[in-house]
mmCIF file of C-alpha atoms in Angstrom:
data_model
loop_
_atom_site.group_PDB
_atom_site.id
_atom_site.type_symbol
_atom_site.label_atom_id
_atom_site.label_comp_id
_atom_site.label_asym_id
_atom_site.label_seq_id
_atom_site.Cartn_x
_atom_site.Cartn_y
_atom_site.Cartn_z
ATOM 1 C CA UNK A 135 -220.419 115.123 112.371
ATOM 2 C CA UNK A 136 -220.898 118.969 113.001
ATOM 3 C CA UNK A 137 -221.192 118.347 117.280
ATOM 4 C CA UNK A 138 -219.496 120.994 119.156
ATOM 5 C CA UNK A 139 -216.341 119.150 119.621
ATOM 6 C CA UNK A 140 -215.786 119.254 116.017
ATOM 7 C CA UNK A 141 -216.873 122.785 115.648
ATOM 8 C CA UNK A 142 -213.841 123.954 118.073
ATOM 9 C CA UNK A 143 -211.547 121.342 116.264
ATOM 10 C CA UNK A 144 -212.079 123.775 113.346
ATOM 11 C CA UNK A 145 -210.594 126.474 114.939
ATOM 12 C CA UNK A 146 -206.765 127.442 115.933
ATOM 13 C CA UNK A 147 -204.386 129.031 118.665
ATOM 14 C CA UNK A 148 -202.076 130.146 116.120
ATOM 15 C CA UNK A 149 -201.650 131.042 112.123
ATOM 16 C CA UNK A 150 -199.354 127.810 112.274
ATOM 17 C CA UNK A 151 -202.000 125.875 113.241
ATOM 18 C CA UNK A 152 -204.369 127.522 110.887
ATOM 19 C CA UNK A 153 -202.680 126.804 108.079
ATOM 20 C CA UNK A 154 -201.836 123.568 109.268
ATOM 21 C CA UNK A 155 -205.231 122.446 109.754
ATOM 22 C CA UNK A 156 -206.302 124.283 106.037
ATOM 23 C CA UNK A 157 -203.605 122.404 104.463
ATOM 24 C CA UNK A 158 -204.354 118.981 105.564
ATOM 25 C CA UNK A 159 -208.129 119.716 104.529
ATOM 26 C CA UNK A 160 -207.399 119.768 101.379
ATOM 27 C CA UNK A 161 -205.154 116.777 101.420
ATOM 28 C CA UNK A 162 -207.630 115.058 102.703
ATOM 29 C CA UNK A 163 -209.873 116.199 99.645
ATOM 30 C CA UNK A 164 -206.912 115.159 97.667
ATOM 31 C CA UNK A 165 -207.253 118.706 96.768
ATOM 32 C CA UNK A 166 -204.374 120.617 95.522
ATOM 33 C CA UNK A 167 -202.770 124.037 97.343
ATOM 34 C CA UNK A 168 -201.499 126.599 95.507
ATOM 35 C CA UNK A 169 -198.914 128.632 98.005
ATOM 36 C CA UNK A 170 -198.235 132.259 97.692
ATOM 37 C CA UNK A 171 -195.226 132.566 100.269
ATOM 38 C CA UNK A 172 -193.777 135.636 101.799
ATOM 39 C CA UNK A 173 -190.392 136.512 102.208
ATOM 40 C CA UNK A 174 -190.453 137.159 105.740
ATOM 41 C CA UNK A 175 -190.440 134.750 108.794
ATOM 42 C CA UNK A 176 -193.573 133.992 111.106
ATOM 43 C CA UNK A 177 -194.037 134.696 114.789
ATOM 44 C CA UNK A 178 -192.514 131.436 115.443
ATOM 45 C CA UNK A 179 -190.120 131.596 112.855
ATOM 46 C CA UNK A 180 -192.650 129.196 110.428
ATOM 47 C CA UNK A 181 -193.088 130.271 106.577
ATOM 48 C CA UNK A 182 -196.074 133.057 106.110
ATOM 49 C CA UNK A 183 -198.383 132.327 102.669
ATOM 50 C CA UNK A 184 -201.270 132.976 101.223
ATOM 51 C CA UNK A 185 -202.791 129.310 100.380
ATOM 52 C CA UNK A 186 -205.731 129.025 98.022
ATOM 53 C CA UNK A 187 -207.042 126.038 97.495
ATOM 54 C CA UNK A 188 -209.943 125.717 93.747
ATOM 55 C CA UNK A 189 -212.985 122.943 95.204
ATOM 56 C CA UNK A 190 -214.343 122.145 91.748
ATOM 57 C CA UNK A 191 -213.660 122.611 88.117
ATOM 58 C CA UNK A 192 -210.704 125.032 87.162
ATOM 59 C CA UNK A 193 -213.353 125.911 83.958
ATOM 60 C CA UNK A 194 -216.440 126.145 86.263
ATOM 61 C CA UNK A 195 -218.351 129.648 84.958
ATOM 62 C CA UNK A 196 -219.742 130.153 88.673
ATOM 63 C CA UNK A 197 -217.555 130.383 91.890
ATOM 64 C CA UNK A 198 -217.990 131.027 95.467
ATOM 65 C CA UNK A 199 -215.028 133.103 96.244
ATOM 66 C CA UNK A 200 -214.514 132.646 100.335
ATOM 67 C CA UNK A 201 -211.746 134.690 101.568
ATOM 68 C CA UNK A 202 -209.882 134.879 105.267
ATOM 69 C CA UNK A 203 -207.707 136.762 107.230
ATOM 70 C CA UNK A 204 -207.575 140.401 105.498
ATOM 71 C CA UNK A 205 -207.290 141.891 108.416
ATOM 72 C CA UNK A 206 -204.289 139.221 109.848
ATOM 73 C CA UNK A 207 -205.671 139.182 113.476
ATOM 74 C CA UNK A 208 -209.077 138.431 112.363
ATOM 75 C CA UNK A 209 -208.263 135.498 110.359
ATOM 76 C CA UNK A 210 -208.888 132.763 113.212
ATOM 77 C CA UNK A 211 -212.105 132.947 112.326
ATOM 78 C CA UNK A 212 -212.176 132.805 108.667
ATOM 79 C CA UNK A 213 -209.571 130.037 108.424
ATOM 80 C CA UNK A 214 -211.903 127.834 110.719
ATOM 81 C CA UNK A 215 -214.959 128.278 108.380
ATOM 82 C CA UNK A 216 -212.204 127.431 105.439
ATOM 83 C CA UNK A 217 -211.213 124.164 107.272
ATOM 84 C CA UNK A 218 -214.696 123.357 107.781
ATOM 85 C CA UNK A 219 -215.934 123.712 104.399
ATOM 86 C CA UNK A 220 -213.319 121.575 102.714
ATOM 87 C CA UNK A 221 -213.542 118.612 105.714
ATOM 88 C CA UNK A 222 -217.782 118.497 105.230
ATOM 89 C CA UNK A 223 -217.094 117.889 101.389
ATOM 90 C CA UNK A 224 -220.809 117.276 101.467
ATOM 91 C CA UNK A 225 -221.148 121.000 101.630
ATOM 92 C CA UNK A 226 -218.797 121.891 98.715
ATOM 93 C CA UNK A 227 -219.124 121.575 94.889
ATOM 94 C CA UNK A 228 -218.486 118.258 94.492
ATOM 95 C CA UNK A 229 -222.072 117.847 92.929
ATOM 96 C CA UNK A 230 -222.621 121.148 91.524
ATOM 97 C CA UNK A 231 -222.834 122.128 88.208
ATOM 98 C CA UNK A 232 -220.302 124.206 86.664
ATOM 99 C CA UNK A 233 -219.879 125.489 89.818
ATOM 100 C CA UNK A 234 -216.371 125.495 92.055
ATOM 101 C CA UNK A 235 -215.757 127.110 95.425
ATOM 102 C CA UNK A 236 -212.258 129.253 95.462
ATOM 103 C CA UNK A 237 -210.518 129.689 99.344
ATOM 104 C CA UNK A 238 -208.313 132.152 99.481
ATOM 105 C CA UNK A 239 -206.661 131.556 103.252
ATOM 106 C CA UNK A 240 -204.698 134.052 104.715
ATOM 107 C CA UNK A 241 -204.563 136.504 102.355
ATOM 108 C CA UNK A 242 -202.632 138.936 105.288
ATOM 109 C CA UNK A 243 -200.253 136.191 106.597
ATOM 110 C CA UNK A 244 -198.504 138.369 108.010
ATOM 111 C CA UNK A 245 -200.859 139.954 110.715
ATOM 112 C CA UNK A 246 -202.511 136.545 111.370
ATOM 113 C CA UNK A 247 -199.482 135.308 112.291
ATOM 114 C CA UNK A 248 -197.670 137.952 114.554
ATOM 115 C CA UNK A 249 -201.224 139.003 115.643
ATOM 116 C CA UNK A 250 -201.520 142.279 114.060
ATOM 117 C CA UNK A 251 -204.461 143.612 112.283
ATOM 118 C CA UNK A 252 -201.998 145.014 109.877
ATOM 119 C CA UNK A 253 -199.757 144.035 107.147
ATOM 120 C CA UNK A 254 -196.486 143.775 107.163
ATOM 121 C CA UNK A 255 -196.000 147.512 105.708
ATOM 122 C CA UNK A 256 -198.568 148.470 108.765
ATOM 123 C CA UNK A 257 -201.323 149.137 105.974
ATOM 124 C CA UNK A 258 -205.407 148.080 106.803
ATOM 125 C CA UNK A 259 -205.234 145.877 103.543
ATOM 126 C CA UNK A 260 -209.306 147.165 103.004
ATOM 127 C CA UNK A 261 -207.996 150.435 102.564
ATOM 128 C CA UNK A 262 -204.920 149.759 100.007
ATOM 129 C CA UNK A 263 -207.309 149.067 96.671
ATOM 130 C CA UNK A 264 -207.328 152.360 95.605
ATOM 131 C CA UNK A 265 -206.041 154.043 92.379
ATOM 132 C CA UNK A 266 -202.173 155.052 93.716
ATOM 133 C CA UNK A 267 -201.707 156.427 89.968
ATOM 134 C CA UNK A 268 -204.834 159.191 90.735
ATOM 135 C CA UNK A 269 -204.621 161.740 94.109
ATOM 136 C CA UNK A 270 -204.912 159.507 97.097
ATOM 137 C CA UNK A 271 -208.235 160.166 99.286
ATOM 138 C CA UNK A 272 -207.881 162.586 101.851
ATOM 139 C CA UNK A 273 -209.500 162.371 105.723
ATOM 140 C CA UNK A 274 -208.859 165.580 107.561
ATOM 141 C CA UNK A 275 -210.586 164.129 110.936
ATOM 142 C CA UNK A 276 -208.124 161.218 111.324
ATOM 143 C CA UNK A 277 -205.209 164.357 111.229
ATOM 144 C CA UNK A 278 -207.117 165.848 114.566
ATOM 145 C CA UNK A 279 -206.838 162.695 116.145
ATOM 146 C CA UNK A 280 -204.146 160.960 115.644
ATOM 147 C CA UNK A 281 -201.920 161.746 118.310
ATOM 148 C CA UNK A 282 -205.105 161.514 120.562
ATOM 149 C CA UNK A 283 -205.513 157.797 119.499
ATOM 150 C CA UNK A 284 -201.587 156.901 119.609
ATOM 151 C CA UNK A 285 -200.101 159.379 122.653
ATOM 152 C CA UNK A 286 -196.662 159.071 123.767
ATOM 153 C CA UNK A 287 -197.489 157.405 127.297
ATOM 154 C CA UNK A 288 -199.476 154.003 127.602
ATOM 155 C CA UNK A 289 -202.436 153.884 129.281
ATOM 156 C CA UNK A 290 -203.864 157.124 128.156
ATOM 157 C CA UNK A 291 -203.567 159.995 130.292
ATOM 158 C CA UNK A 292 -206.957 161.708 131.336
ATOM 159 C CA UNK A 293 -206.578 164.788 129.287
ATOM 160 C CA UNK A 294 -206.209 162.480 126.087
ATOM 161 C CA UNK A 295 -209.622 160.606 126.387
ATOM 162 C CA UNK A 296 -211.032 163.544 127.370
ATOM 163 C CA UNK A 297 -209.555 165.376 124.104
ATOM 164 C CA UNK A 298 -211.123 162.175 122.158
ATOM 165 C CA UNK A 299 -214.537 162.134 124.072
ATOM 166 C CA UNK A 300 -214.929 165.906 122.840
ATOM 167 C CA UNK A 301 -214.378 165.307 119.063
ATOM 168 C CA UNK A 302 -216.703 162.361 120.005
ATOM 169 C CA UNK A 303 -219.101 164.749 121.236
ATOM 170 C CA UNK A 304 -218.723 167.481 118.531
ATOM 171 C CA UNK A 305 -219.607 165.155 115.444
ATOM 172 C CA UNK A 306 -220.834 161.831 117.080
ATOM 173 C CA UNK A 307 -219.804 158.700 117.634
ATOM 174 C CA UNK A 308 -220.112 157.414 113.829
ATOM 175 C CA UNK A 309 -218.140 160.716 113.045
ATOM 176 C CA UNK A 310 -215.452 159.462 115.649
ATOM 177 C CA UNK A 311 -216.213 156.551 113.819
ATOM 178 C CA UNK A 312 -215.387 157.780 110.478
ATOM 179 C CA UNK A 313 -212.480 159.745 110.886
ATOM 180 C CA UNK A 314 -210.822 156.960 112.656
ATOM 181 C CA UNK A 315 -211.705 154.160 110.287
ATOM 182 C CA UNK A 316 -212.263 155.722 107.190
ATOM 183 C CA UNK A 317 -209.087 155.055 106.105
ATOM 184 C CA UNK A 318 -205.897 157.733 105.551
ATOM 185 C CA UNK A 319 -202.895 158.051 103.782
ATOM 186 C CA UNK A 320 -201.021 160.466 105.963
ATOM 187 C CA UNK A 321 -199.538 158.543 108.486
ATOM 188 C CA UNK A 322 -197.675 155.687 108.032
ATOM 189 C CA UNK A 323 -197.604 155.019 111.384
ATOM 190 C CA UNK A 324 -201.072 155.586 112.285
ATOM 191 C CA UNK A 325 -203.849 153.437 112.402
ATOM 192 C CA UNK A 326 -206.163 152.353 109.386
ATOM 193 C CA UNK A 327 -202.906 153.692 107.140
ATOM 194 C CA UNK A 328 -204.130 153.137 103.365
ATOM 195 C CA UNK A 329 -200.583 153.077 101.954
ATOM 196 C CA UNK A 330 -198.810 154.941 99.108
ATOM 197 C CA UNK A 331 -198.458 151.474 96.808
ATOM 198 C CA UNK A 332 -200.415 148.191 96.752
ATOM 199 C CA UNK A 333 -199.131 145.865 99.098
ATOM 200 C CA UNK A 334 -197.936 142.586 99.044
ATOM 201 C CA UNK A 335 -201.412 141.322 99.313
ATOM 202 C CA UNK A 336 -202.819 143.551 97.685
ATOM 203 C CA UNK A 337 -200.790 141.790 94.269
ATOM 204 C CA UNK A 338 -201.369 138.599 95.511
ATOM 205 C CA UNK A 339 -205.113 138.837 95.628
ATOM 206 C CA UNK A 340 -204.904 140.305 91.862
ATOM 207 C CA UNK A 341 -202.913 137.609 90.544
ATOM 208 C CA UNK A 342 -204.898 134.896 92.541
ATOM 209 C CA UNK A 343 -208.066 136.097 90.830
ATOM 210 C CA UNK A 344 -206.290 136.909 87.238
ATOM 211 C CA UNK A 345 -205.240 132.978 87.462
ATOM 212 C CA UNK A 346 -208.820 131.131 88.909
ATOM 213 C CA UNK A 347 -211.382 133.455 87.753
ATOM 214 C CA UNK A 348 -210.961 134.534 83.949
ATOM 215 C CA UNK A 349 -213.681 132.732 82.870
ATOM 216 C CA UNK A 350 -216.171 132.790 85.656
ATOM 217 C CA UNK A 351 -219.327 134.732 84.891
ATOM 218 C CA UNK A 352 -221.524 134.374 87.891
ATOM 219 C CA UNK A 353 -219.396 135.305 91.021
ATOM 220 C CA UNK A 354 -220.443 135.414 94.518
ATOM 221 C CA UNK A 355 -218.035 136.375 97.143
ATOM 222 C CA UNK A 356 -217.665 135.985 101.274
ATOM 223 C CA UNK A 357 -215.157 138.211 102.770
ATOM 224 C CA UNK A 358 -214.826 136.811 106.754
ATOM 225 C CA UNK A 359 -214.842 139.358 109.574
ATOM 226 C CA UNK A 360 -214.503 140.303 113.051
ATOM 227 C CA UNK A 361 -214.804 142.915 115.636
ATOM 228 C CA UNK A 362 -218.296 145.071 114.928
ATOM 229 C CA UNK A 363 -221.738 144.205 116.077
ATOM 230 C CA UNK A 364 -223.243 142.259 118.919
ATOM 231 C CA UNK A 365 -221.253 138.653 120.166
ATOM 232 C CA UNK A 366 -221.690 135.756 117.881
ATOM 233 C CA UNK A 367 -223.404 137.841 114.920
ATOM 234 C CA UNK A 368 -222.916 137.442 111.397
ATOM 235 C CA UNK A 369 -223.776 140.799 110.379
ATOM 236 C CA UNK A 370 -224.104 140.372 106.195
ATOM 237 C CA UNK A 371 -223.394 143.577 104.760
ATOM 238 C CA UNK A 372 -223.582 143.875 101.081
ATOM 239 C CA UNK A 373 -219.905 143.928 98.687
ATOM 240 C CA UNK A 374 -221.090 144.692 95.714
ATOM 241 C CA UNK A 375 -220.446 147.574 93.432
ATOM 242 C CA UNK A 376 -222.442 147.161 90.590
ATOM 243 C CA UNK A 377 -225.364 149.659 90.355
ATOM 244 C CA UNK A 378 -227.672 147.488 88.840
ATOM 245 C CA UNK A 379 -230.672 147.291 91.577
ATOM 246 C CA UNK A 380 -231.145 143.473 90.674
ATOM 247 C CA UNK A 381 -228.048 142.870 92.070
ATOM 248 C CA UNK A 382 -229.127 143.541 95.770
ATOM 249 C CA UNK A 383 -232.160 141.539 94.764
ATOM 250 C CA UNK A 384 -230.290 138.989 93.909
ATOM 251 C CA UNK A 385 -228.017 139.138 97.185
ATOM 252 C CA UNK A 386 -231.052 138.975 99.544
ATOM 253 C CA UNK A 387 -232.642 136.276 97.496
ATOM 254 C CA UNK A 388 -229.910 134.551 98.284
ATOM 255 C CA UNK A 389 -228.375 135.733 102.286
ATOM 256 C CA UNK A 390 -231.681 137.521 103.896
ATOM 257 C CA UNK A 391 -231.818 140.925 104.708
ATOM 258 C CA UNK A 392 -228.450 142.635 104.377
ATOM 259 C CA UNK A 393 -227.172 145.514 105.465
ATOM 260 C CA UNK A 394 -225.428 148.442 103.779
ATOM 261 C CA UNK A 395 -222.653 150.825 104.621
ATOM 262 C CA UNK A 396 -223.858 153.452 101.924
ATOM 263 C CA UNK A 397 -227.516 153.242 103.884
ATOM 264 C CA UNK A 398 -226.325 154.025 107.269
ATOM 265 C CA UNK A 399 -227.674 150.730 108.389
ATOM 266 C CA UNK A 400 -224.167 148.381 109.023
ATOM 267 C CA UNK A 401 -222.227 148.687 111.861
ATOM 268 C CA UNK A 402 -219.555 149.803 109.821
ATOM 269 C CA UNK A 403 -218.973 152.718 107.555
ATOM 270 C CA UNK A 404 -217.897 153.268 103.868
ATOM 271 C CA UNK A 405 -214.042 152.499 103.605
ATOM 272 C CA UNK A 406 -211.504 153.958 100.815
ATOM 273 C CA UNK A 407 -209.893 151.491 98.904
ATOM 274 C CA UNK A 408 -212.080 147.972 100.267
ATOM 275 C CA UNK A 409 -210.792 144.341 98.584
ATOM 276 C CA UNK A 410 -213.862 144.369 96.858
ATOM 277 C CA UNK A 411 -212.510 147.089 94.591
ATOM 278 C CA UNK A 412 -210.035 144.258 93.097
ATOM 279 C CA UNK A 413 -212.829 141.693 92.293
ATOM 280 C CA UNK A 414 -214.527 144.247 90.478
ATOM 281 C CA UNK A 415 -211.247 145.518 88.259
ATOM 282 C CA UNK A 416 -209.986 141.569 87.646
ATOM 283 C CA UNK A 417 -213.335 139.988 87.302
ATOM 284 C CA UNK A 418 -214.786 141.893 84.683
ATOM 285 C CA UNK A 419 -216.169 139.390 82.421
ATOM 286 C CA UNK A 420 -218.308 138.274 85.842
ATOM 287 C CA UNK A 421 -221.242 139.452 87.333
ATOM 288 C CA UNK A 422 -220.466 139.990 91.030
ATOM 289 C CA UNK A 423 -222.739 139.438 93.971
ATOM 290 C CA UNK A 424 -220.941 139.456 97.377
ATOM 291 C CA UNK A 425 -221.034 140.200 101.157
ATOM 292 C CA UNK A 426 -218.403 140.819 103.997
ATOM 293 C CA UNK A 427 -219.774 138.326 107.084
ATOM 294 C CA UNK A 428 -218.747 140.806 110.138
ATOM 295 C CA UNK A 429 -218.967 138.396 113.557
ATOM 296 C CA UNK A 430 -219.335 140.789 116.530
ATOM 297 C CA UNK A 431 -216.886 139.753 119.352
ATOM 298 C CA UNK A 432 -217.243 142.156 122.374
ATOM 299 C CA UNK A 433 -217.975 146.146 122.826
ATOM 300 C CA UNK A 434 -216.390 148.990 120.878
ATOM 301 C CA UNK A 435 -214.630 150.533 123.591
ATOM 302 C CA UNK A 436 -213.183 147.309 123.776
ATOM 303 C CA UNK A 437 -212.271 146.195 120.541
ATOM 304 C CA UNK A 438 -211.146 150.083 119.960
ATOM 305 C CA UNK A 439 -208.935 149.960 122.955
ATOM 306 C CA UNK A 440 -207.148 147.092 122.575
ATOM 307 C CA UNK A 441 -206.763 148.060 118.568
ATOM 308 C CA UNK A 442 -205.372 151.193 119.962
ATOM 309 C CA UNK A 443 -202.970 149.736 122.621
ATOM 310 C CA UNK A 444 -201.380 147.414 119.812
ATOM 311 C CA UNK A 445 -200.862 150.298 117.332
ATOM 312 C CA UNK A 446 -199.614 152.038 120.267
ATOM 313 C CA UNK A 447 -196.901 148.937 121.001
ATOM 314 C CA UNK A 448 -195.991 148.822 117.100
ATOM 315 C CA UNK A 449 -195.354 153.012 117.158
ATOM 316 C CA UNK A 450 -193.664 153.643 120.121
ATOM 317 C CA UNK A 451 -192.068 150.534 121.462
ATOM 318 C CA UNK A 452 -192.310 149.105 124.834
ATOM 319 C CA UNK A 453 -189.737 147.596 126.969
ATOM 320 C CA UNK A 454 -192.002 146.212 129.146
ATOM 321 C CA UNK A 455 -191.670 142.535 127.708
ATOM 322 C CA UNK A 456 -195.028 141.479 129.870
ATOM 323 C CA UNK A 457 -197.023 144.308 128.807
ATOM 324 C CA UNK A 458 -196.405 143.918 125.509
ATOM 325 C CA UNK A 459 -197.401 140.294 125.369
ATOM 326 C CA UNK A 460 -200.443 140.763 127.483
ATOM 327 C CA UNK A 461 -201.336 143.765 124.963
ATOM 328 C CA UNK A 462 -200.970 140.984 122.066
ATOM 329 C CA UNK A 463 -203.040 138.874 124.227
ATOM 330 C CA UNK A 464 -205.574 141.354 124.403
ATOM 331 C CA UNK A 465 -205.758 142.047 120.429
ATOM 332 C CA UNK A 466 -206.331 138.545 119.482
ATOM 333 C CA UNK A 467 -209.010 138.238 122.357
ATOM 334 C CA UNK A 468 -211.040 141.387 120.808
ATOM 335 C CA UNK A 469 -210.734 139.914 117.541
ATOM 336 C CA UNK A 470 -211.281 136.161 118.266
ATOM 337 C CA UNK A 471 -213.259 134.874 121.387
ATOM 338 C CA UNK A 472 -211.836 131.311 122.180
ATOM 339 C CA UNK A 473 -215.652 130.260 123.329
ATOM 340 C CA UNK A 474 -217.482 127.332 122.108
ATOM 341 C CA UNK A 475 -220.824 129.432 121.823
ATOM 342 C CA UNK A 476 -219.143 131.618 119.484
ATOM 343 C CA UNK A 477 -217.193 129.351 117.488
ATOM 344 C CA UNK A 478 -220.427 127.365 117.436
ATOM 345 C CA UNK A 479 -222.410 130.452 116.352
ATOM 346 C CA UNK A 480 -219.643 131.544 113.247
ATOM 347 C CA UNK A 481 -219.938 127.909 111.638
ATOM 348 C CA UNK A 482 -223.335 127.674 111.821
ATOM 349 C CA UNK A 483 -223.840 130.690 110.437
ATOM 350 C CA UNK A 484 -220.833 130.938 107.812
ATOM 351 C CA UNK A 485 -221.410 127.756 106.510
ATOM 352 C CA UNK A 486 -225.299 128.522 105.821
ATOM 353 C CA UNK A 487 -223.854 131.386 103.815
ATOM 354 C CA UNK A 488 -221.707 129.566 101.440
ATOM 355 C CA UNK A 489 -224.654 127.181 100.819
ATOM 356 C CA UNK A 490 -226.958 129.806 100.373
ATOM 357 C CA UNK A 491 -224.647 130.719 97.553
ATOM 358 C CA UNK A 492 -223.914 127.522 95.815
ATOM 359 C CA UNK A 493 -227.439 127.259 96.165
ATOM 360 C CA UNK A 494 -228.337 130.711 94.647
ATOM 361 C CA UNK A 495 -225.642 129.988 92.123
ATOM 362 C CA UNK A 496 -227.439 126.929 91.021
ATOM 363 C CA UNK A 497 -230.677 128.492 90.846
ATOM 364 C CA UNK A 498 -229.487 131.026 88.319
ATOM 365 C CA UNK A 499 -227.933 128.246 86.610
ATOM 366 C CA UNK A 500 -231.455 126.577 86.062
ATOM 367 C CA UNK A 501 -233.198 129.989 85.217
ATOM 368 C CA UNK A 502 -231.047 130.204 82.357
ATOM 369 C CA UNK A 503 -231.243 127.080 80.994
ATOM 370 C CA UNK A 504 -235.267 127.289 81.136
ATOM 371 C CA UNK A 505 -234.587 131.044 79.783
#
């Protein structure tokens, strides 16, 4: 069932098609949707929502929580490993104990569908779960660079990389890193813009996991990414914020070797305000074990530049009707390779992951019966 053709059948040209494809998994489950929608129009005019579809028992005290799109443009990817888990129903928790499997698809419509990495308020949704009521986190290195990143003229002019190569220079490239990425409240047109409210999504999520997950007590979680690392690998880097050390035994018991963005040893860096942060306030009563799956797709300076060029198009404008399509192009292709070795390399690899959960989930189940 799982040859190559079926692999890229998975997998979409558009959010439309996404979605389309999600939806008629589950119908073919005879699984039901429940549809968050948002009040604003797709690229192609179609209705944007958050679906989530529950694959086992609403009363099930362990759940695999599988989530897509968070950062919109990104969401090709997760939505195909979605798809693919609800059509090989032999892989879901149809014969699990207590167990269901909760898809969240979409959960940025926006951005997935007018191929932004954004929301619709032009916040990085994994930097919007922070505490708005409390002073919002401060990052004095994205201030320096800023206008370096987003200058008035597009391409950059030589003076402004060469600006940005010496603050690369001065604190490294993970400290170029950081300050761009870490997240920041300051500019609401700027990149990696935290927000000064929760989003849209942001309340979605919450009420999505105050309605499925109230009595869960054994929670594992795959958030689905793209953009860092080497082409066609699933870097696992552990979600969890529990301090309890059994907790990362428990994760790479389950998923391998992981890495860690406190440890210096992901690809990426420690982010204000991540979507973990709302599994951990709504789930309480649930012990959490998790892991963001970050597929690398092609270079940094790659992936940074075309992230740059589209912030760039969303700030400033651009007449130029081909250049900004081609620029759109350009985003979507950093963030999703249309190549069958890499689509074949994300399921294979994404849907080992959600069985190694379902799997660990069961194991714990035993253990505590023979307890």
């Amino acid at each position: 069932m799982e040859n190559n053709a079926w692999i890229d059948g998975l997998f979409s040209h558009s959010y439309a098609e996404a979605r389309e494809k999600f939806l008629s998994a589950a119908a073919r489950r005879g699984l039901p949707v429940e549809s968050h929608e948002l009040e604003l129009v797709g690229a192609d005019g179609e209705t944007l929502a958050t679906d989530v579809v529950l694959d086992g028992p609403a009363d099930a005290s362990r759940m695999l929580l599988v989530i897509s799109g968070v950062h919109g443009v990104e969401g090709f990817c997760g939505s195909a490993v979605q798809t693919g888990m609800l059509l090989a129903a032999h892989q879901g928790a149809d014969a699990l104990r207590d167990t269901a499997v909760l898809h969240v698809h979409a959960i940025n419509p926006f951005g997935f569908s007018h191929l932004r990495r954004v929301t619709q308020e032009n916040v990085d949704l994994n930097r919007n779960f922070v505490d708005f009521a409390k002073p919002l986190p401060v990052n004095p290195g994205y201030a320096e660079i800023h206008e370096l990143l987003l200058p008035a003229a597009w391409p950059p002019e030589a003076e402004v990389e060469a600006a940005l190569a010496a603050y690369r220079d001065r604190h490294g490239a993970r400290g170029l890193q950081r300050a761009m990425s870490l997240g920041q409240h300051g500019f609401a047109d700027g990149m990696f813009f935290g927000g000064h409210r929760p989003t849209w999504s942001n309340d979605t999520f919450r009420r999505i996991l105050k309605r499925h997950a109230p009595k869960v007590r054994q929670l594992a979680s795959i958030d689905i990414h793209t953009g860092l690392g080497a082409y066609g690998v699933g870097e696992r880097i552990f979600a969890s914020f529990d301090d309890d050390p059994a907790v990362l035994v428990r994760a790479e018991r389950w998923w391998g070797e992981l890495t860690s963005v406190t440890t210096g040893t992901s690809t990426s860096i420690p982010l204000t305000g991540p979507i973990q942060t709302a599994i951990t306030e709504e789930c309480r009563g649930a012990q959490h074990v998790g892991i963001c799956l970050e597929y690398g797709t092609w270079p940094s300076e790659r992936v940074t530049g075309a992230l740059r060029a589209e912030h760039w198009l969303h700030r400033h404008g651009d007449t130029d009707a081909a250049r900004s399509a081609a620029i759109k192009r350009a985003l979507k292709d950093a963030f999703y390779p249309d190549a069958a070795d890499w689509k074949r390399a994300v399921w294979q690899q994404a849907s080992q992951a959600c069985l190694s959960a379902l799997e660990g989930l069961q194991e714990d189940a035993s253990q505590a019966m023979l307890a």
